[in-house]
Amino acid sequence: GGFPDLTIEGTIPFSAAASGRALTAGMSPLESLCIAMLAGAAAGTLTAILHLSTGMSRLMASIIIMTGLYAVSLRIMKGSNLPLFQYVTWFAIDAQWINRFSRAAIIVLPIFVAVIVFLYTEFGLLLRATGENWSLVRKLGKPCWLYLVCTLALSNAFIGLSAGLLVHYNRFADVGFGSGSIVTCLAALLLGEAIVLPTSVEKQILAVGVGSIAYYTAFALALRLGLNPWDLKLASGGFVLLAVLLSRAYSAENKGHRIGCNPL
């Protein structure tokens, strides 16, 4: 089955701290984003190695790394946040939203294409198969541990890149960036797969983006309609419940056409 990786809540502040500290050290914005990806990949690799070397449960391994990364992030930033207002970031401070979107697309779109191409290679197919059926890949004589390490390293590298872009957009790094990210990602994934039926690799990846946009659009509309910011956590729970119900209803109708792991 899939790997319930909770490292994300530690990866985001850790990668954000690494990216911010890289800027303060004089690195360019692009180099700073690369550092964020490397930090994320390291976090995912540590989770995989801890699970494989000790035999502890996948959930427990990710919780331990997540907790440790929180403390490391505080050490890197030398506090709970790291202001970067005086540094040049990937996004211009006075740019309109369309220009900022374009700057983000310059980074994201090539990675989107590269991931699709990679997942259709032999290594990529075996990597996907490991997530679906670990025993089958092991019976084929393939090194399951390698695919597991690569999967967590790649997924957390992309999470790290997202954290880096968040730092560059907000012009500060904060240890609270990862709070609630697991719930947000789950809701976005479920909404996306209800909107875009994941019958191919391309659609599966597209569903993540569509779900994220739908999730945050719903939040923005709720706030515009007068939702009290104090109720955001309650609203988040409601959105997750709605996403689960929609995903279950839609999955029942198209069960034979879906690919990938069922997050439910």
PDB file of C-alpha atoms in Angstrom:
ATOM      1  CA  GLY A   1       0.000   0.000   0.000  1.00  0.00           C
ATOM      2  CA  GLY A   2       0.958   3.674  -0.015  1.00  0.00           C
ATOM      3  CA  PHE A   3       3.300   5.272   2.479  1.00  0.00           C
ATOM      4  CA  PRO A   4       1.409   7.480   4.995  1.00  0.00           C
ATOM      5  CA  ASP A   5       4.113  10.158   5.055  1.00  0.00           C
ATOM      6  CA  LEU A   6       3.555  12.805   7.725  1.00  0.00           C
ATOM      7  CA  THR A   7       7.023  14.263   7.164  1.00  0.00           C
ATOM      8  CA  ILE A   8       5.423  17.070   5.175  1.00  0.00           C
ATOM      9  CA  GLU A   9       4.639  19.134   8.287  1.00  0.00           C
ATOM     10  CA  GLY A  10       8.329  19.117   9.132  1.00  0.00           C
ATOM     11  CA  THR A  11       9.606  19.331   5.563  1.00  0.00           C
ATOM     12  CA  ILE A  12       7.849  22.631   4.841  1.00  0.00           C
ATOM     13  CA  PRO A  13       9.351  24.704   7.694  1.00  0.00           C
ATOM     14  CA  PHE A  14      12.726  22.938   7.300  1.00  0.00           C
ATOM     15  CA  SER A  15      12.913  23.695   3.563  1.00  0.00           C
ATOM     16  CA  ALA A  16      11.612  27.220   4.137  1.00  0.00           C
ATOM     17  CA  ALA A  17      14.304  27.829   6.745  1.00  0.00           C
ATOM     18  CA  ALA A  18      17.008  26.404   4.467  1.00  0.00           C
ATOM     19  CA  SER A  19      15.838  28.517   1.528  1.00  0.00           C
ATOM     20  CA  GLY A  20      15.678  31.687   3.629  1.00  0.00           C
ATOM     21  CA  ARG A  21      19.084  31.078   5.158  1.00  0.00           C
ATOM     22  CA  ALA A  22      20.520  30.533   1.666  1.00  0.00           C
ATOM     23  CA  LEU A  23      19.274  33.986   0.654  1.00  0.00           C
ATOM     24  CA  THR A  24      20.857  35.588   3.696  1.00  0.00           C
ATOM     25  CA  ALA A  25      24.135  33.841   2.810  1.00  0.00           C
ATOM     26  CA  GLY A  26      24.220  35.644  -0.527  1.00  0.00           C
ATOM     27  CA  MET A  27      22.892  32.927  -2.821  1.00  0.00           C
ATOM     28  CA  SER A  28      20.712  33.803  -5.804  1.00  0.00           C
ATOM     29  CA  PRO A  29      16.927  33.195  -5.665  1.00  0.00           C
ATOM     30  CA  LEU A  30      17.238  30.209  -8.009  1.00  0.00           C
ATOM     31  CA  GLU A  31      20.013  28.692  -5.903  1.00  0.00           C
ATOM     32  CA  SER A  32      17.870  29.263  -2.835  1.00  0.00           C
ATOM     33  CA  LEU A  33      15.021  27.272  -4.397  1.00  0.00           C
ATOM     34  CA  CYS A  34      17.443  24.461  -5.243  1.00  0.00           C
ATOM     35  CA  ILE A  35      18.553  24.406  -1.605  1.00  0.00           C
ATOM     36  CA  ALA A  36      14.899  24.114  -0.572  1.00  0.00           C
ATOM     37  CA  MET A  37      14.460  21.096  -2.854  1.00  0.00           C
ATOM     38  CA  LEU A  38      17.616  19.452  -1.520  1.00  0.00           C
ATOM     39  CA  ALA A  39      16.458  20.022   2.057  1.00  0.00           C
ATOM     40  CA  GLY A  40      13.108  18.416   1.262  1.00  0.00           C
ATOM     41  CA  ALA A  41      14.769  15.458  -0.451  1.00  0.00           C
ATOM     42  CA  ALA A  42      16.982  14.962   2.600  1.00  0.00           C
ATOM     43  CA  ALA A  43      13.944  14.963   4.895  1.00  0.00           C
ATOM     44  CA  GLY A  44      12.156  12.330   2.813  1.00  0.00           C
ATOM     45  CA  THR A  45      15.283  10.202   2.588  1.00  0.00           C
ATOM     46  CA  LEU A  46      15.717  10.274   6.367  1.00  0.00           C
ATOM     47  CA  THR A  47      12.148   9.047   6.849  1.00  0.00           C
ATOM     48  CA  ALA A  48      12.674   6.167   4.426  1.00  0.00           C
ATOM     49  CA  ILE A  49      16.018   5.188   5.963  1.00  0.00           C
ATOM     50  CA  LEU A  50      14.608   5.275   9.504  1.00  0.00           C
ATOM     51  CA  HIS A  51      11.741   3.005   8.489  1.00  0.00           C
ATOM     52  CA  LEU A  52      13.922   0.573   6.550  1.00  0.00           C
ATOM     53  CA  SER A  53      16.792   0.398   9.045  1.00  0.00           C
ATOM     54  CA  THR A  54      14.758  -0.003  12.230  1.00  0.00           C
ATOM     55  CA  GLY A  55      11.663  -1.789  10.978  1.00  0.00           C
ATOM     56  CA  MET A  56       9.393   0.676  12.779  1.00  0.00           C
ATOM     57  CA  SER A  57       6.064   1.543  11.229  1.00  0.00           C
ATOM     58  CA  ARG A  58       5.980   4.009   8.360  1.00  0.00           C
ATOM     59  CA  LEU A  59       3.711   6.318  10.291  1.00  0.00           C
ATOM     60  CA  MET A  60       5.969   6.388  13.348  1.00  0.00           C
ATOM     61  CA  ALA A  61       9.108   6.980  11.264  1.00  0.00           C
ATOM     62  CA  SER A  62       7.554  10.007   9.571  1.00  0.00           C
ATOM     63  CA  ILE A  63       6.302  11.410  12.894  1.00  0.00           C
ATOM     64  CA  ILE A  64       9.789  11.163  14.426  1.00  0.00           C
ATOM     65  CA  ILE A  65      11.437  12.934  11.480  1.00  0.00           C
ATOM     66  CA  MET A  66       8.666  15.539  11.381  1.00  0.00           C
ATOM     67  CA  THR A  67       9.185  16.345  15.068  1.00  0.00           C
ATOM     68  CA  GLY A  68      12.940  16.518  14.711  1.00  0.00           C
ATOM     69  CA  LEU A  69      12.774  18.798  11.671  1.00  0.00           C
ATOM     70  CA  TYR A  70      10.715  21.304  13.653  1.00  0.00           C
ATOM     71  CA  ALA A  71      13.590  21.745  16.120  1.00  0.00           C
ATOM     72  CA  VAL A  72      16.164  21.868  13.313  1.00  0.00           C
ATOM     73  CA  SER A  73      14.155  24.602  11.588  1.00  0.00           C
ATOM     74  CA  LEU A  74      14.270  26.720  14.730  1.00  0.00           C
ATOM     75  CA  ARG A  75      18.028  26.242  14.858  1.00  0.00           C
ATOM     76  CA  ILE A  76      18.499  27.255  11.229  1.00  0.00           C
ATOM     77  CA  MET A  77      16.390  30.407  11.560  1.00  0.00           C
ATOM     78  CA  LYS A  78      17.685  31.097  15.079  1.00  0.00           C
ATOM     79  CA  GLY A  79      14.122  31.771  16.106  1.00  0.00           C
ATOM     80  CA  SER A  80      10.540  31.144  15.024  1.00  0.00           C
ATOM     81  CA  ASN A  81      10.837  33.241  11.852  1.00  0.00           C
ATOM     82  CA  LEU A  82      13.384  34.733   9.487  1.00  0.00           C
ATOM     83  CA  PRO A  83      12.542  38.088   7.787  1.00  0.00           C
ATOM     84  CA  LEU A  84      13.824  38.519   4.214  1.00  0.00           C
ATOM     85  CA  PHE A  85      12.346  41.860   3.197  1.00  0.00           C
ATOM     86  CA  GLN A  86      15.738  43.353   2.340  1.00  0.00           C
ATOM     87  CA  TYR A  87      16.737  40.496   0.002  1.00  0.00           C
ATOM     88  CA  VAL A  88      15.953  39.925  -3.680  1.00  0.00           C
ATOM     89  CA  THR A  89      13.596  36.979  -4.112  1.00  0.00           C
ATOM     90  CA  TRP A  90      12.173  35.088  -7.081  1.00  0.00           C
ATOM     91  CA  PHE A  91       9.068  37.292  -7.077  1.00  0.00           C
ATOM     92  CA  ALA A  92       9.216  41.059  -7.576  1.00  0.00           C
ATOM     93  CA  ILE A  93       7.739  42.830  -4.568  1.00  0.00           C
ATOM     94  CA  ASP A  94       5.492  45.146  -6.614  1.00  0.00           C
ATOM     95  CA  ALA A  95       4.541  42.690  -9.393  1.00  0.00           C
ATOM     96  CA  GLN A  96       0.905  41.992 -10.241  1.00  0.00           C
ATOM     97  CA  TRP A  97      -0.511  38.551  -9.565  1.00  0.00           C
ATOM     98  CA  ILE A  98      -0.290  37.517 -13.223  1.00  0.00           C
ATOM     99  CA  ASN A  99       3.437  38.267 -13.256  1.00  0.00           C
ATOM    100  CA  ARG A 100       3.955  36.310 -10.057  1.00  0.00           C
ATOM    101  CA  PHE A 101       1.962  33.440 -11.535  1.00  0.00           C
ATOM    102  CA  SER A 102       4.207  33.516 -14.599  1.00  0.00           C
ATOM    103  CA  ARG A 103       7.342  33.451 -12.460  1.00  0.00           C
ATOM    104  CA  ALA A 104       6.012  30.422 -10.572  1.00  0.00           C
ATOM    105  CA  ALA A 105       5.044  28.714 -13.850  1.00  0.00           C
ATOM    106  CA  ILE A 106       8.626  29.061 -15.114  1.00  0.00           C
ATOM    107  CA  ILE A 107       9.660  26.750 -12.274  1.00  0.00           C
ATOM    108  CA  VAL A 108       6.639  24.461 -12.042  1.00  0.00           C
ATOM    109  CA  LEU A 109       5.812  23.640 -15.691  1.00  0.00           C
ATOM    110  CA  PRO A 110       9.202  22.131 -16.645  1.00  0.00           C
ATOM    111  CA  ILE A 111       9.064  19.993 -13.506  1.00  0.00           C
ATOM    112  CA  PHE A 112       5.501  18.924 -14.392  1.00  0.00           C
ATOM    113  CA  VAL A 113       6.646  17.735 -17.823  1.00  0.00           C
ATOM    114  CA  ALA A 114       9.782  16.077 -16.436  1.00  0.00           C
ATOM    115  CA  VAL A 115       7.778  14.136 -13.836  1.00  0.00           C
ATOM    116  CA  ILE A 116       5.332  12.840 -16.459  1.00  0.00           C
ATOM    117  CA  VAL A 117       8.180  11.675 -18.694  1.00  0.00           C
ATOM    118  CA  PHE A 118       9.972  10.098 -15.728  1.00  0.00           C
ATOM    119  CA  LEU A 119       6.920   8.168 -14.527  1.00  0.00           C
ATOM    120  CA  TYR A 120       6.570   6.513 -17.945  1.00  0.00           C
ATOM    121  CA  THR A 121      10.128   5.163 -17.829  1.00  0.00           C
ATOM    122  CA  GLU A 122      10.838   1.645 -16.539  1.00  0.00           C
ATOM    123  CA  PHE A 123      12.163   3.032 -13.267  1.00  0.00           C
ATOM    124  CA  GLY A 124       9.122   5.286 -12.919  1.00  0.00           C
ATOM    125  CA  LEU A 125       6.707   2.425 -13.586  1.00  0.00           C
ATOM    126  CA  LEU A 126       8.404   0.273 -10.940  1.00  0.00           C
ATOM    127  CA  LEU A 127       8.347   3.212  -8.552  1.00  0.00           C
ATOM    128  CA  ARG A 128       4.583   3.551  -9.025  1.00  0.00           C
ATOM    129  CA  ALA A 129       4.133  -0.210  -8.706  1.00  0.00           C
ATOM    130  CA  THR A 130       5.988  -0.204  -5.379  1.00  0.00           C
ATOM    131  CA  GLY A 131       3.404   2.184  -3.968  1.00  0.00           C
ATOM    132  CA  GLU A 132       0.555   0.028  -5.230  1.00  0.00           C
ATOM    133  CA  ASN A 133       1.876  -3.462  -4.489  1.00  0.00           C
ATOM    134  CA  TRP A 134       5.149  -3.773  -2.570  1.00  0.00           C
ATOM    135  CA  SER A 135       5.003  -7.596  -2.556  1.00  0.00           C
ATOM    136  CA  LEU A 136       4.658  -7.846  -6.331  1.00  0.00           C
ATOM    137  CA  VAL A 137       7.726  -5.701  -6.991  1.00  0.00           C
ATOM    138  CA  ARG A 138       9.726  -7.722  -4.453  1.00  0.00           C
ATOM    139  CA  LYS A 139       8.712 -10.974  -6.160  1.00  0.00           C
ATOM    140  CA  LEU A 140      10.030  -9.537  -9.420  1.00  0.00           C
ATOM    141  CA  GLY A 141      13.442  -9.342  -7.750  1.00  0.00           C
ATOM    142  CA  LYS A 142      13.541  -5.553  -7.736  1.00  0.00           C
ATOM    143  CA  PRO A 143      15.062  -3.487  -4.873  1.00  0.00           C
ATOM    144  CA  CYS A 144      11.903  -2.170  -3.211  1.00  0.00           C
ATOM    145  CA  TRP A 145      13.960  -0.190  -0.695  1.00  0.00           C
ATOM    146  CA  LEU A 146      15.497   1.854  -3.512  1.00  0.00           C
ATOM    147  CA  TYR A 147      12.112   2.772  -4.957  1.00  0.00           C
ATOM    148  CA  LEU A 148      10.816   3.687  -1.514  1.00  0.00           C
ATOM    149  CA  VAL A 149      13.766   5.993  -0.817  1.00  0.00           C
ATOM    150  CA  CYS A 150      13.468   7.606  -4.250  1.00  0.00           C
ATOM    151  CA  THR A 151       9.715   8.105  -3.838  1.00  0.00           C
ATOM    152  CA  LEU A 152       9.985   9.874  -0.496  1.00  0.00           C
ATOM    153  CA  ALA A 153      13.010  11.877  -1.628  1.00  0.00           C
ATOM    154  CA  LEU A 154      11.251  13.099  -4.783  1.00  0.00           C
ATOM    155  CA  SER A 155       7.918  13.850  -3.128  1.00  0.00           C
ATOM    156  CA  ASN A 156       9.526  15.795  -0.303  1.00  0.00           C
ATOM    157  CA  ALA A 157      11.812  17.585  -2.763  1.00  0.00           C
ATOM    158  CA  PHE A 158       8.730  18.971  -4.501  1.00  0.00           C
ATOM    159  CA  ILE A 159       7.264  19.889  -1.120  1.00  0.00           C
ATOM    160  CA  GLY A 160      10.526  21.661  -0.341  1.00  0.00           C
ATOM    161  CA  LEU A 161      10.294  23.594  -3.615  1.00  0.00           C
ATOM    162  CA  SER A 162       6.761  24.683  -2.682  1.00  0.00           C
ATOM    163  CA  ALA A 163       8.056  25.863   0.687  1.00  0.00           C
ATOM    164  CA  GLY A 164      10.840  27.776  -1.044  1.00  0.00           C
ATOM    165  CA  LEU A 165       8.387  29.511  -3.372  1.00  0.00           C
ATOM    166  CA  LEU A 166       6.240  30.353  -0.350  1.00  0.00           C
ATOM    167  CA  VAL A 167       9.230  31.963   1.338  1.00  0.00           C
ATOM    168  CA  HIS A 168      10.076  33.988  -1.752  1.00  0.00           C
ATOM    169  CA  TYR A 169       6.462  35.086  -2.134  1.00  0.00           C
ATOM    170  CA  ASN A 170       5.955  36.119   1.499  1.00  0.00           C
ATOM    171  CA  ARG A 171       9.552  37.360   1.989  1.00  0.00           C
ATOM    172  CA  PHE A 172       9.941  35.580   5.287  1.00  0.00           C
ATOM    173  CA  ALA A 173      10.299  32.048   6.606  1.00  0.00           C
ATOM    174  CA  ASP A 174       8.274  30.867   9.563  1.00  0.00           C
ATOM    175  CA  VAL A 175       8.269  27.681  11.587  1.00  0.00           C
ATOM    176  CA  GLY A 176       4.467  27.586  11.393  1.00  0.00           C
ATOM    177  CA  PHE A 177       4.357  27.250   7.604  1.00  0.00           C
ATOM    178  CA  GLY A 178       3.723  23.508   7.800  1.00  0.00           C
ATOM    179  CA  SER A 179       0.883  23.652  10.314  1.00  0.00           C
ATOM    180  CA  GLY A 180      -2.222  21.925   8.965  1.00  0.00           C
ATOM    181  CA  SER A 181      -0.570  21.087   5.653  1.00  0.00           C
ATOM    182  CA  ILE A 182      -1.514  17.391   5.837  1.00  0.00           C
ATOM    183  CA  VAL A 183      -5.220  18.200   6.096  1.00  0.00           C
ATOM    184  CA  THR A 184      -4.941  20.795   3.332  1.00  0.00           C
ATOM    185  CA  CYS A 185      -3.139  18.396   0.988  1.00  0.00           C
ATOM    186  CA  LEU A 186      -5.610  15.600   1.659  1.00  0.00           C
ATOM    187  CA  ALA A 187      -8.592  17.845   0.969  1.00  0.00           C
ATOM    188  CA  ALA A 188      -6.987  19.249  -2.195  1.00  0.00           C
ATOM    189  CA  LEU A 189      -6.151  15.747  -3.447  1.00  0.00           C
ATOM    190  CA  LEU A 190      -9.647  14.415  -2.839  1.00  0.00           C
ATOM    191  CA  LEU A 191     -11.302  17.443  -4.438  1.00  0.00           C
ATOM    192  CA  GLY A 192      -8.972  17.274  -7.409  1.00  0.00           C
ATOM    193  CA  GLU A 193      -9.616  13.585  -8.037  1.00  0.00           C
ATOM    194  CA  ALA A 194     -13.359  14.224  -7.827  1.00  0.00           C
ATOM    195  CA  ILE A 195     -13.073  16.968 -10.464  1.00  0.00           C
ATOM    196  CA  VAL A 196     -10.415  15.381 -12.702  1.00  0.00           C
ATOM    197  CA  LEU A 197     -10.795  11.603 -12.845  1.00  0.00           C
ATOM    198  CA  PRO A 198      -7.209  10.240 -12.543  1.00  0.00           C
ATOM    199  CA  THR A 199      -7.209   7.744 -15.414  1.00  0.00           C
ATOM    200  CA  SER A 200      -3.659   8.593 -16.512  1.00  0.00           C
ATOM    201  CA  VAL A 201      -0.453   9.945 -15.014  1.00  0.00           C
ATOM    202  CA  GLU A 202      -1.083  13.354 -16.578  1.00  0.00           C
ATOM    203  CA  LYS A 203      -4.575  13.582 -15.106  1.00  0.00           C
ATOM    204  CA  GLN A 204      -3.398  12.312 -11.738  1.00  0.00           C
ATOM    205  CA  ILE A 205      -0.841  15.119 -11.476  1.00  0.00           C
ATOM    206  CA  LEU A 206      -3.284  17.668 -12.908  1.00  0.00           C
ATOM    207  CA  ALA A 207      -5.841  16.672 -10.270  1.00  0.00           C
ATOM    208  CA  VAL A 208      -3.460  17.826  -7.540  1.00  0.00           C
ATOM    209  CA  GLY A 209      -3.192  21.318  -9.038  1.00  0.00           C
ATOM    210  CA  VAL A 210      -6.907  21.596  -9.772  1.00  0.00           C
ATOM    211  CA  GLY A 211      -7.777  20.418  -6.270  1.00  0.00           C
ATOM    212  CA  SER A 212      -5.421  22.946  -4.672  1.00  0.00           C
ATOM    213  CA  ILE A 213      -6.921  25.804  -6.667  1.00  0.00           C
ATOM    214  CA  ALA A 214     -10.470  24.647  -5.855  1.00  0.00           C
ATOM    215  CA  TYR A 215      -9.677  24.308  -2.155  1.00  0.00           C
ATOM    216  CA  TYR A 216      -8.174  27.768  -1.738  1.00  0.00           C
ATOM    217  CA  THR A 217     -10.804  29.356  -3.994  1.00  0.00           C
ATOM    218  CA  ALA A 218     -13.488  27.967  -1.698  1.00  0.00           C
ATOM    219  CA  PHE A 219     -11.677  29.482   1.290  1.00  0.00           C
ATOM    220  CA  ALA A 220     -11.347  32.846  -0.422  1.00  0.00           C
ATOM    221  CA  LEU A 221     -15.031  32.895  -1.303  1.00  0.00           C
ATOM    222  CA  ALA A 222     -15.979  31.936   2.249  1.00  0.00           C
ATOM    223  CA  LEU A 223     -13.922  34.822   3.653  1.00  0.00           C
ATOM    224  CA  ARG A 224     -15.373  37.248   1.102  1.00  0.00           C
ATOM    225  CA  LEU A 225     -18.884  36.158   2.076  1.00  0.00           C
ATOM    226  CA  GLY A 226     -18.165  37.043   5.691  1.00  0.00           C
ATOM    227  CA  LEU A 227     -16.647  33.950   7.289  1.00  0.00           C
ATOM    228  CA  ASN A 228     -14.918  34.868  10.534  1.00  0.00           C
ATOM    229  CA  PRO A 229     -11.170  34.069  10.301  1.00  0.00           C
ATOM    230  CA  TRP A 230     -11.508  32.408  13.704  1.00  0.00           C
ATOM    231  CA  ASP A 231     -13.653  29.757  12.030  1.00  0.00           C
ATOM    232  CA  LEU A 232     -11.097  28.810   9.373  1.00  0.00           C
ATOM    233  CA  LYS A 233     -10.152  25.557  11.113  1.00  0.00           C
ATOM    234  CA  LEU A 234     -13.819  24.598  11.379  1.00  0.00           C
ATOM    235  CA  ALA A 235     -14.319  25.463   7.725  1.00  0.00           C
ATOM    236  CA  SER A 236     -11.242  23.411   6.832  1.00  0.00           C
ATOM    237  CA  GLY A 237     -12.743  20.379   8.532  1.00  0.00           C
ATOM    238  CA  GLY A 238     -15.973  20.949   6.635  1.00  0.00           C
ATOM    239  CA  PHE A 239     -14.119  21.136   3.317  1.00  0.00           C
ATOM    240  CA  VAL A 240     -12.287  17.900   4.080  1.00  0.00           C
ATOM    241  CA  LEU A 241     -15.572  16.170   4.910  1.00  0.00           C
ATOM    242  CA  LEU A 242     -17.098  17.456   1.670  1.00  0.00           C
ATOM    243  CA  ALA A 243     -14.045  16.309  -0.285  1.00  0.00           C
ATOM    244  CA  VAL A 244     -14.244  12.827   1.239  1.00  0.00           C
ATOM    245  CA  LEU A 245     -17.940  12.480   0.405  1.00  0.00           C
ATOM    246  CA  LEU A 246     -17.440  13.721  -3.156  1.00  0.00           C
ATOM    247  CA  SER A 247     -14.447  11.457  -3.695  1.00  0.00           C
ATOM    248  CA  ARG A 248     -16.259   8.387  -2.386  1.00  0.00           C
ATOM    249  CA  ALA A 249     -19.335   9.033  -4.494  1.00  0.00           C
ATOM    250  CA  TYR A 250     -17.276   9.656  -7.602  1.00  0.00           C
ATOM    251  CA  SER A 251     -14.927   6.734  -6.978  1.00  0.00           C
ATOM    252  CA  ALA A 252     -17.821   4.300  -6.661  1.00  0.00           C
ATOM    253  CA  GLU A 253     -18.999   5.215 -10.157  1.00  0.00           C
ATOM    254  CA  ASN A 254     -15.551   5.064 -11.764  1.00  0.00           C
ATOM    255  CA  LYS A 255     -13.742   2.507  -9.636  1.00  0.00           C
ATOM    256  CA  GLY A 256     -12.393   0.515 -12.579  1.00  0.00           C
ATOM    257  CA  HIS A 257     -10.946   3.551 -14.345  1.00  0.00           C
ATOM    258  CA  ARG A 258      -8.864   5.090 -11.564  1.00  0.00           C
ATOM    259  CA  ILE A 259      -5.098   4.713 -11.115  1.00  0.00           C
ATOM    260  CA  GLY A 260      -2.854   5.356  -8.158  1.00  0.00           C
ATOM    261  CA  CYS A 261      -3.375   4.824  -4.448  1.00  0.00           C
ATOM    262  CA  ASN A 262      -6.708   5.540  -2.794  1.00  0.00           C
ATOM    263  CA  PRO A 263      -5.996   8.191  -0.100  1.00  0.00           C
ATOM    264  CA  LEU A 264      -9.075   7.072   1.798  1.00  0.00           C
TER     265      LEU A 264
END
